[in-house]
Structure formats: C-alpha cells, structure tokens
Short mmCIF file of C-alpha atoms and ligand atoms in Angstrom, two decimals:
data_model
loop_
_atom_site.label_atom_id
_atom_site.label_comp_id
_atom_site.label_asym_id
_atom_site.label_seq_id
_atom_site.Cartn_x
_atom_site.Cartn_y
_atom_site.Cartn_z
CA UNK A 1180 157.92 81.90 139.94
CA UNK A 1181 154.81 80.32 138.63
CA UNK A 1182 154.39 78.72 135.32
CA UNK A 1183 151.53 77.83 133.06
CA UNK A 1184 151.98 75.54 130.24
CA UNK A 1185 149.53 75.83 127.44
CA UNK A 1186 149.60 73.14 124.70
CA UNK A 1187 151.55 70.71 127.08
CA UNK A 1188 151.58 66.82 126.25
CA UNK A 1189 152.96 63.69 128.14
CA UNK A 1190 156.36 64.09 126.42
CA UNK A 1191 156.53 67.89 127.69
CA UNK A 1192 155.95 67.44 131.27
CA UNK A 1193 158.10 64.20 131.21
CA UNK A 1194 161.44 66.53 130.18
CA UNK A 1195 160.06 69.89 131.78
CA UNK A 1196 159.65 68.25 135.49
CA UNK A 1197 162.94 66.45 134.83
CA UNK A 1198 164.82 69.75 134.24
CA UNK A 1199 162.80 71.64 136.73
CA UNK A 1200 164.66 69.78 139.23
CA UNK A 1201 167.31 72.08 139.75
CA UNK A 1202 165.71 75.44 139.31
CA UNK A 1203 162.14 74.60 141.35
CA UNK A 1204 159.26 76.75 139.65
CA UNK A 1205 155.90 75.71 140.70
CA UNK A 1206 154.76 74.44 136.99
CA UNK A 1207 150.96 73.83 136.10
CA UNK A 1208 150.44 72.08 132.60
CA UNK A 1209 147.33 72.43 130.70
CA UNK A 1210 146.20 70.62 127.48
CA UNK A 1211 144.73 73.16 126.19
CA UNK A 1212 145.59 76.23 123.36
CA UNK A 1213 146.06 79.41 124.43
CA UNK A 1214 143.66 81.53 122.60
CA UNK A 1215 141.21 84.61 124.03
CA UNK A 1216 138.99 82.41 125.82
CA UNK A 1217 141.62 80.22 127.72
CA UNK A 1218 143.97 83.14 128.74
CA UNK A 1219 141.62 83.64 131.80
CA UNK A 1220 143.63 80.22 132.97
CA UNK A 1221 146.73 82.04 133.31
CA UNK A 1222 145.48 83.89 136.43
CA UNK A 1223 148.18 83.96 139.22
CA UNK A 1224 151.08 83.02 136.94
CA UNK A 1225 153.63 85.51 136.66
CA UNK A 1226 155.02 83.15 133.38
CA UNK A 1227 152.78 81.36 130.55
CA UNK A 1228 155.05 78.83 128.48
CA UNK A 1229 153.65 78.39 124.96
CA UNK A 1230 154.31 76.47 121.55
CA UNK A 1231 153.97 76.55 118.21
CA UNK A 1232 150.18 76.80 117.77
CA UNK A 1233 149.13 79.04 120.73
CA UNK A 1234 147.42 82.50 119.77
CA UNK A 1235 149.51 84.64 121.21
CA UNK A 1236 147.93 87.80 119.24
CA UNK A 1237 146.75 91.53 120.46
CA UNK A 1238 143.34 90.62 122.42
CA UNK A 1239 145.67 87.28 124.00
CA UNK A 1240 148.04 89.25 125.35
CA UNK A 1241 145.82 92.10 126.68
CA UNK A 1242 144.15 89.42 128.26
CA UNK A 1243 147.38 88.33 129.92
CA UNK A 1244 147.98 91.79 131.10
CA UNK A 1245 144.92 91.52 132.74
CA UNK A 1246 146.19 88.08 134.78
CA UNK A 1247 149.15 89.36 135.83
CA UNK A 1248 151.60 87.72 133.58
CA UNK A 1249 154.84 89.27 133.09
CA UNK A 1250 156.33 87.16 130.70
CA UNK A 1251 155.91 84.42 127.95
CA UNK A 1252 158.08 81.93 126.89
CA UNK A 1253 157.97 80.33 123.41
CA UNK A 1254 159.21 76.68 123.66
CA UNK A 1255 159.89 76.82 120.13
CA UNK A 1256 162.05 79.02 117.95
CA UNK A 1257 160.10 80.63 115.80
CA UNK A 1258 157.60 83.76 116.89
CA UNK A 1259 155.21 83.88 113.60
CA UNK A 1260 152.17 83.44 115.99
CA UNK A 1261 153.10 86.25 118.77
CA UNK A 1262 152.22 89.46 118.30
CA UNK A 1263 155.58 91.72 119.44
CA UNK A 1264 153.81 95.21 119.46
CA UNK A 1265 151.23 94.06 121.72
CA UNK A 1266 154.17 92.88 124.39
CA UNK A 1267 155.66 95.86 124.08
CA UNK A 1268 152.40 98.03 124.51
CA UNK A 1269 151.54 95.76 127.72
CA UNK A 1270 154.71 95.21 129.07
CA UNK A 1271 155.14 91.71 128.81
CA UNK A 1272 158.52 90.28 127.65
CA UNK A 1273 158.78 87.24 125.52
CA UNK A 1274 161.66 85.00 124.97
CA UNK A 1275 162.13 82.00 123.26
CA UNK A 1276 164.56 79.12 122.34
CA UNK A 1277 166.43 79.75 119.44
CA UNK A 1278 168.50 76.74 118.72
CA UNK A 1279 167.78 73.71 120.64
CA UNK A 1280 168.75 71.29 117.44
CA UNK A 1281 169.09 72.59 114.18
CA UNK A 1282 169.92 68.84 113.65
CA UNK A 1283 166.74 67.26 114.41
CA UNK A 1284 165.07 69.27 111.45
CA UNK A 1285 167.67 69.07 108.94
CA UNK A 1286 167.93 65.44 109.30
CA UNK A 1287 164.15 65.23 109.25
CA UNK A 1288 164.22 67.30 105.78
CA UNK A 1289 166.38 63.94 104.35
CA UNK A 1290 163.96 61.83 106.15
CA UNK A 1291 161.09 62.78 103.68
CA UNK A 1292 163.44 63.67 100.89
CA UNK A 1293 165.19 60.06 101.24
CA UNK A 1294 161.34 58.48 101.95
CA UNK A 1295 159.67 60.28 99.06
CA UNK A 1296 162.43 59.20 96.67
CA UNK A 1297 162.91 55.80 97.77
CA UNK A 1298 159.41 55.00 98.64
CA UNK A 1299 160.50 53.09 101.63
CA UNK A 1300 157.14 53.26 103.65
CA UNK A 1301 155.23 51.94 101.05
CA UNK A 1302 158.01 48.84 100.46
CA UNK A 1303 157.82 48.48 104.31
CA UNK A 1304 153.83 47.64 103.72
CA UNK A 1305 154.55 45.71 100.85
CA UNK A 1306 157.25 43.18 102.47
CA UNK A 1307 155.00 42.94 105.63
CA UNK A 1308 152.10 41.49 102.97
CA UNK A 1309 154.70 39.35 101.19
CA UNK A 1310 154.72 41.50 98.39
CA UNK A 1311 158.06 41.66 96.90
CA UNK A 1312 157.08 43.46 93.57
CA UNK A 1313 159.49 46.63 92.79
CA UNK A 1314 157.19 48.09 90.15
CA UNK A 1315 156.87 51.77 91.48
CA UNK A 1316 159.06 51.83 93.63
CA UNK A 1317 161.66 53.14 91.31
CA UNK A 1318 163.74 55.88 92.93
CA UNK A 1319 166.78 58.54 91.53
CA UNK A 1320 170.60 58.50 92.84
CA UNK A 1321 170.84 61.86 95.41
CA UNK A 1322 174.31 61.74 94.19
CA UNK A 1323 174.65 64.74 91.35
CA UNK A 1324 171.57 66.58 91.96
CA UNK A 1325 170.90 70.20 92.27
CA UNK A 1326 169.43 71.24 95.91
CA UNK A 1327 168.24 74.26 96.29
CA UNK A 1328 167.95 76.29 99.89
CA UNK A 1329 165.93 79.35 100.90
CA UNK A 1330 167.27 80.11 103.90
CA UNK A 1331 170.52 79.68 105.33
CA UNK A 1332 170.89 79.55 109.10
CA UNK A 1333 171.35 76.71 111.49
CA UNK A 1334 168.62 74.36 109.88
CA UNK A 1335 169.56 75.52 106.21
CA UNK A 1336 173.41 74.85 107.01
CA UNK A 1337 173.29 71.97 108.62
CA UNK A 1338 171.13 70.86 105.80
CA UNK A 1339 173.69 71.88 102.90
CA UNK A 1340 176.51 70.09 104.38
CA UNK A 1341 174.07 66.67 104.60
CA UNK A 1342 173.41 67.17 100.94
CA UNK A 1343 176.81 67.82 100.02
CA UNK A 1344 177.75 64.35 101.95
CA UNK A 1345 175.64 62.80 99.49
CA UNK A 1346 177.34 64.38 96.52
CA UNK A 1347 174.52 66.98 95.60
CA UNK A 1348 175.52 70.32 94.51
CA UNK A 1349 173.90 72.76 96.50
CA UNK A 1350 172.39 76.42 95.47
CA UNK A 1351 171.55 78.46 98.58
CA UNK A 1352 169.12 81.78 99.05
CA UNK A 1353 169.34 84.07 101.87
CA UNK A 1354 168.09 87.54 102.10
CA UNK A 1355 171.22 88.12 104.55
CA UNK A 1356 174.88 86.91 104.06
CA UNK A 1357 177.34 86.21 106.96
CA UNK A 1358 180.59 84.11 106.86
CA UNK A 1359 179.59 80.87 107.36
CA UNK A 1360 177.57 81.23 104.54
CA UNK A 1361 180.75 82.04 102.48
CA UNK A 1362 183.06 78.88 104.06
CA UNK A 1363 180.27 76.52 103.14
CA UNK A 1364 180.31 75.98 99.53
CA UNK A 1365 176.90 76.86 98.80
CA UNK A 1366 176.40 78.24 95.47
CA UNK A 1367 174.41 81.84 96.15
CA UNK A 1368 171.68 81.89 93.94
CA UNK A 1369 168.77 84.43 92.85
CA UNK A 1370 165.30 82.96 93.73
CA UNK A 1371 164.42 82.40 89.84
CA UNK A 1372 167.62 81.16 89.26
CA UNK A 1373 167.33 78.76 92.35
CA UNK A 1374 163.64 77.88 91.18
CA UNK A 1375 164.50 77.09 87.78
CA UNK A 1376 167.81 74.77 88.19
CA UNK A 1377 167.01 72.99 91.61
CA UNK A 1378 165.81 69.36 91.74
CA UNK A 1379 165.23 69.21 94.89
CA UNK A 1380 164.12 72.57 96.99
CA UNK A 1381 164.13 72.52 100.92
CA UNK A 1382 162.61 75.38 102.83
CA UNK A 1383 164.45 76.98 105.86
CA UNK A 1384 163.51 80.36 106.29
CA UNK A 1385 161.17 81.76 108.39
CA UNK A 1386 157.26 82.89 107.97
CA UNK A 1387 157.54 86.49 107.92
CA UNK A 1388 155.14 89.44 105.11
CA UNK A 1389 158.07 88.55 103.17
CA UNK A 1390 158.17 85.06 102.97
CA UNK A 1391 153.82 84.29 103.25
CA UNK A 1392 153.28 82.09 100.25
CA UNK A 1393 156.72 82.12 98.61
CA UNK A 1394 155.94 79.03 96.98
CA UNK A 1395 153.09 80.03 94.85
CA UNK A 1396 151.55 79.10 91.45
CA UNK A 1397 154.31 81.88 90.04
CA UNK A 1398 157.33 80.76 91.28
CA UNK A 1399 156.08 76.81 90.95
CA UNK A 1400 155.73 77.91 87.10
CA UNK A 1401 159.89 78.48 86.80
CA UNK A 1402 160.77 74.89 88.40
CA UNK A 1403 161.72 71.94 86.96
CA UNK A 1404 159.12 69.55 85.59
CA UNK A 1405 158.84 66.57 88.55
CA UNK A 1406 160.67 68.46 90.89
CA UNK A 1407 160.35 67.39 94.82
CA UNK A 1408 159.45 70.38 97.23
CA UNK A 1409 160.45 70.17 101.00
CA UNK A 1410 159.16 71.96 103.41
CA UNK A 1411 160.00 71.82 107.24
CA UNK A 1412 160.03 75.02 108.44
CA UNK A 1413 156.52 76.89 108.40
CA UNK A 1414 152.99 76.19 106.13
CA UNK A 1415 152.25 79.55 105.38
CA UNK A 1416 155.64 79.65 103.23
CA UNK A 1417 153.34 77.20 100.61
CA UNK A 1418 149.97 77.95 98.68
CA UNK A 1419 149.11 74.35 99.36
CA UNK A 1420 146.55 75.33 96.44
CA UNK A 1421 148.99 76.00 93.87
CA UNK A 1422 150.94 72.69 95.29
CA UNK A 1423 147.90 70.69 95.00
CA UNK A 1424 147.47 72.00 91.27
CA UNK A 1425 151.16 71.71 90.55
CA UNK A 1426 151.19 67.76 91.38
CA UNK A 1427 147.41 67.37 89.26
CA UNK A 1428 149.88 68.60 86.43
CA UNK A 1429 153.07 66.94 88.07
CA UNK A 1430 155.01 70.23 88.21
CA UNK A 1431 155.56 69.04 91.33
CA UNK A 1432 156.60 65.06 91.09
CA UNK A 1433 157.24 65.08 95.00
CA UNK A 1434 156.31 66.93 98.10
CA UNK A 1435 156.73 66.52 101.59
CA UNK A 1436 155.79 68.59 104.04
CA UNK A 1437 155.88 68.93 108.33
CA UNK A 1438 153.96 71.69 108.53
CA UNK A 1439 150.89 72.96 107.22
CA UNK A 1440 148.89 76.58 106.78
CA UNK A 1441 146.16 75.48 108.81
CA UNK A 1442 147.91 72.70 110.87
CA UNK A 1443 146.24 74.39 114.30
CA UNK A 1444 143.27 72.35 113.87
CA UNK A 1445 145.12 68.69 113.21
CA UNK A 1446 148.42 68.11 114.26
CA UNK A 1447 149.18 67.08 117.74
CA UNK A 1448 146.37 65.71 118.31
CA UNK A 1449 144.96 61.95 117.62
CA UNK A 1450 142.02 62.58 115.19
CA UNK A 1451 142.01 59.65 114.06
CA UNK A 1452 138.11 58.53 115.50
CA UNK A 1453 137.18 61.94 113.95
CA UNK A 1454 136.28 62.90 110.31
CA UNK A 1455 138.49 65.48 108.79
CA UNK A 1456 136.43 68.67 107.66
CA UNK A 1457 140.12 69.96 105.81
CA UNK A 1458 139.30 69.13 102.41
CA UNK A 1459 142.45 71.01 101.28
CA UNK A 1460 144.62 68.77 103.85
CA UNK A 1461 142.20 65.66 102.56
CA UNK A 1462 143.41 66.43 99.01
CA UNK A 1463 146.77 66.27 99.87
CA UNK A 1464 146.45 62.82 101.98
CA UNK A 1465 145.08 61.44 98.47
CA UNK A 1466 148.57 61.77 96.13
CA UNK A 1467 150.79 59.16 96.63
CA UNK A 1468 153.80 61.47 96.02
CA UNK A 1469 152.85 63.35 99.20
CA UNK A 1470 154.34 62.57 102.50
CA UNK A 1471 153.25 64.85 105.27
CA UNK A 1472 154.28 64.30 108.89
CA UNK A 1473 152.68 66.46 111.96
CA UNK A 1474 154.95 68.85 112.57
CA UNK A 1475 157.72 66.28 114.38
CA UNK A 1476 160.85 67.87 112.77
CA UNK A 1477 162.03 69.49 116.01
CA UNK A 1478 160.99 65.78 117.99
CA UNK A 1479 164.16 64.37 119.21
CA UNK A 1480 164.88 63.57 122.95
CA UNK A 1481 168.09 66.27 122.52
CA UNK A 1482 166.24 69.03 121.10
CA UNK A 1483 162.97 68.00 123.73
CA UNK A 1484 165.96 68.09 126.39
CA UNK A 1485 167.97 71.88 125.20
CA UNK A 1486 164.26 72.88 125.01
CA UNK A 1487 163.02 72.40 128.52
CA UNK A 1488 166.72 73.54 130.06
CA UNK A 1489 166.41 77.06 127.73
CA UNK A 1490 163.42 77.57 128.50
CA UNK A 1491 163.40 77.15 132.31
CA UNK A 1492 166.80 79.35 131.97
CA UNK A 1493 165.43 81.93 130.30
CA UNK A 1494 162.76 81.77 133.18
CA UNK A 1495 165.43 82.03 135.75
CA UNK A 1496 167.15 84.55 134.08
CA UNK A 1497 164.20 86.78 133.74
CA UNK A 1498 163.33 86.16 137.61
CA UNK A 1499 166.75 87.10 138.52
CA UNK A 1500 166.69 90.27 136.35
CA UNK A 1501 169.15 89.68 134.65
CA UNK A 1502 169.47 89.88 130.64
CA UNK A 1503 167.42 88.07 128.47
CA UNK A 1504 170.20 86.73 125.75
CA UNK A 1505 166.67 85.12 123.95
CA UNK A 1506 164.55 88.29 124.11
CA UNK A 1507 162.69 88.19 120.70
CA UNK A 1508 162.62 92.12 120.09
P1 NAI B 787 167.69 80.82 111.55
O1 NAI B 787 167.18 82.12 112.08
O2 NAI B 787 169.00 80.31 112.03
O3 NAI B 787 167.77 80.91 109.94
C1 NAI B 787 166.77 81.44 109.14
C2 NAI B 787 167.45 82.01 107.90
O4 NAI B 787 166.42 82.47 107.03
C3 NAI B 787 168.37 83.21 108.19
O5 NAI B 787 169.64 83.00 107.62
C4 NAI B 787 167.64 84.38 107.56
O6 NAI B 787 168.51 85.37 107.05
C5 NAI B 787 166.88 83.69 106.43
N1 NAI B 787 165.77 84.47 105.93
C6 NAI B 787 164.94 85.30 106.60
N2 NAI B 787 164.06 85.87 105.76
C7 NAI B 787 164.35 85.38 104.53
C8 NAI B 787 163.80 85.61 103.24
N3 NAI B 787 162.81 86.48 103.06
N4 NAI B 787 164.32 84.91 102.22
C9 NAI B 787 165.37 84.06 102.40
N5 NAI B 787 165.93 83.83 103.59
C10 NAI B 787 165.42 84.48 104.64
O7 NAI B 787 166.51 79.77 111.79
P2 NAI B 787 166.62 78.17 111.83
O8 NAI B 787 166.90 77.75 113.22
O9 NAI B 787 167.51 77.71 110.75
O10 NAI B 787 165.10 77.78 111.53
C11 NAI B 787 164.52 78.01 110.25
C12 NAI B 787 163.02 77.80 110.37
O11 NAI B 787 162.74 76.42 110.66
C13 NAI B 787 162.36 78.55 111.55
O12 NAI B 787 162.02 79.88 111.18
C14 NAI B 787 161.13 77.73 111.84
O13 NAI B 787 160.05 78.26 111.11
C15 NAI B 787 161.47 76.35 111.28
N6 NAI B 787 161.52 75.31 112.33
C16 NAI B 787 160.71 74.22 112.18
C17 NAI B 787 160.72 73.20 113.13
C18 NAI B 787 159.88 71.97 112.99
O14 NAI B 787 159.77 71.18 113.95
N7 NAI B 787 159.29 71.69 111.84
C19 NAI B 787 161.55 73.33 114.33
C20 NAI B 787 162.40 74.50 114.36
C21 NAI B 787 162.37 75.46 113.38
#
C-alpha cells in the first residue's frame, strides 16, 4: 500500500513513521493542500491521507479517480469538507477517525473559557513587565453558572461532566437522544430556551445544512447580555459577522474560538512575516474579549498518537478487505 499525505507537518510524520513501524506502508508526506490542482500528486498511490482543510470536493475526487486512488483517509473526525456522493459515484471509499480524544477538545473548551474569564494571558504579560496592577483583570466564580451545550456526543459529554466538576449547572441540546445523554444530568433544553438562560454556551455539534451559521444575529438576539460564546468544534457554526457586531454592542462579553469560517487560509501555518488580507479575522484579533487559537483543540500527543494508529488501521483494514468499522457513509 502506498500513501500520500497532504497537509502533513513535522509533528505528523514524527507520530505517523513511529506507528508505521509495525504495519510498513510506503508513506510520502507533502506540505501541501489537497485541492484540484495538487491532486495530480497523488499519482501511484492507491491511499491519500487528508486533514481538516483539504478540498476533498466533486472535481478533487474525480481527479483522484483519475490517479488511481482507491481510498481516502480523513485524519480527523469530522467530514464537512468531503464530498460523500462524489466517493460513491467514483468508487472511492473514505474513512476517518472518529474518536481519537474527545478529551483533548473538551479540556481545550475550559482552556479558553477559564483564560477568557480569568484573563490569565494578559496577567502572565503583566507580571513578566513587573506590573502587578489587577484593574481588569476582574473575573466571575464558574461555580453556579448556567452552561449551555449544542451537541452532546463524546466532546459535548465529556465537556458537561468538566462543568459540572466545577459546580455549573448544565443545559444540553441535541437533535438526537441516547442513554448516556439521560445518566448524565444534563438538563435537555430547546435551543431558545438554551440561548436565553445560558451564561456560558460551548459548541459541540457538527457543521452540517443544519447547523451552517447557528449562531447568528437571531439567535445572538435571545442570549444573555455579556454572555461568553465557545466554540471548538467547526467556524461555519458562527456568523463571525453577527459575533463581531454582538461584542461592538457587548451582547457578547466573551468569545473564544479554535476554529474559524475561513481558517483555510491562516491556521497552520506561520504568517506571521506576512500581512493578513482577513479583515473579518483582523477585526476579531482587535477585541480584547476575544481569544482565538488555530485550530489546536484536537493537539495532544494522545489524540496525535490514537490518530496515526486509526488511521494506519483503517488503512490495513481496507488493504486486507476486510470491514471498514470507520466508513463515513
Ligand atoms: P459526536 O459525533 O460524538 O457528537 C456530535 C453530536 O452533535 C451528536 O450527539 C449529534 O447528535 C449532535 N448533533 C448533530 N447535529 C446536530 C444539530 N443540528 N443540533 C444539535 N446537535 C446536533 O462528535 P464529537 O466527537 O463530540 O465532535 C463534535 C465536533 O467537534 C465535531 O463534529 C468536529 O467538528 C469538532 N472537533 C473539533 C476538533 C478541534 O481540534 N477543534 C477536533 C475534533 C472534533
């Protein structure tokens, strides 16, 4: 089996040769996206490994087809970017790596909730200048608030039962409902009814039709004044225009975000000798209420560890014909 890595950084050839050890592909890493013109690279690879900001849309995997490729395998759990009708027109399969740590992104969901309310990066900056002023720094006890959810799987979960550790009540929305959504304590909510009472709102539900620009000026308009606004999972759930608006008016008192609507062009990548043209990301760098990371929710060394073993399993499964338990249908 042959494999082509699109996207691939130090970090993912570091834990992908490490596992490869015991299955043996032949692996080529590229740098580059996958997108229509680079798909030509994928020539003689029977497997092209992508991530979160590949194209993987209609003329992409045509062009695939066209190289030979029988399969593609997400290194990521979530699919938003693949077109599934087109693998199923062209006969390419495509699996992916559904839980590798639902940990690593809930935690990271309190790291900007606890940073945003605390302020800690900015004291960090202030005791390394020997400024040990607390004015504005002023933060509110977790302990009694109202969290709200949208969406309640592994992330979402995991999430609830931090926030319930730090005495928060928590109000959960999920378009499904399955036991473990009943054992956990979770309050079910409507949307409006999770909009208006929540204090704190963390996004865990995936970009689908459904779901594209949940948070818009509409829903933003039934939350609580000063609210903080979490979002982890995908940027497309956000009109980061109505956000920008609701924290001019301070709707919004908080947001922090890891991913963003048109993150393709910035994150995981150093920019930082570059100008950026985003003036819609610019405008969010400017509030000082606004905490974005680049997409490093997922970045732990166990999830970068589950990912490269799935992955290359899924690989091994598929050239051993047998099932794929990660098919994304
Ligand atoms: P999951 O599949 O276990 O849970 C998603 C939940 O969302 C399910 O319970 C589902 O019923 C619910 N849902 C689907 N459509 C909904 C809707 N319209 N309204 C409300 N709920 C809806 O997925 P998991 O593992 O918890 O991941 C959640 C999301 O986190 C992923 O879709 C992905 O976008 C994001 N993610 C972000 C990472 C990062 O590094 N920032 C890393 C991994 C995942």
């Amino acid at each position: 089996m042959k494999i082509i890595f699109f996207s691939a950084k130090s970090y993912d050839r570091d834990f992908f040769n490490a596992s490869n050890v015991k299955f043996g592909f032949t692996v080529t890493f590229l740098e580059v996206h996958l997108n229509p013109a680079t798909a030509v690279l994928a020539r003689g690879h029977e497997v092209v490994c992508v991530f979160v900001n590949d194209v993987v849309n209609w003329e992409v995997i045509e062009a695939l087809k066209h190289q030979g490729v029988k399969l593609i395998a997400l290194r990521c759990a979530g699919y938003n970017n693949v077109d599934l009708d087109a693998g199923k027109k062209y006969g390419i399969r495509i699996v992916r790596v559904p839980a590798y740590s639902p940990y690593s992104v809930a935690e990271h969901s309190l790291a900007l909730m606890l940073t945003l309310n605390r302020k800690t990066h900015r004291a960090y900056n202030r005791v390394k200048e020997g400024n040990f002023a607390l004015n504005g720094l002023m933060g509110f006890d977790l302990h009694g608030k109202i969290v709200g959810l949208i969406g309640l799987g592994k992330i979402g979960l995991i999430t609830a039962r931090i926030m319930q550790g730090f005495g928060c009540r928590v109000l959960g929305f999920d378009k499904a409902t399955f036991p473990e959504i009943e054992a956990s304590g979770i309050t079910m909510a409507t949307l409006d009814q999770l909009f208006q009472q929540s204090d704190i709102i963390s996004l865990h539900c995936p970009l689908t039709p459904e779901t594209y620009h949940l948070i818009d000026a509409d829903s933003i308009a039934k939350m609580k004044k000063g609210m903080m606004l979490i979002n982890t999972s995908r940027g497309g759930l956000i009109d980061t225009r109505a956000v920008i608006d609701a924290l001019k008016t301070e709707q919004i008192g908080y947001l922090g975000i890891d991913v963003y609507e048109e993150e393709a062009d910035l994150f995981f990548e150093d920019l930082s000798h570059k100008v950026i043209q985003d003036d819609v990301f610019a405008r969010l760098l400017s509030f000082n209420n606004v905490l974005i990371t680049g997409h490093q929710a997922f970045f732990t060394s166990n999830a970068m560890q589950n990912i490269a073993e799935i992955t290359l399993q899924n690989i091994n499964a598929f050239d051993r014909r047998q099932p794929l338990d990660n098919e994304v249908l």
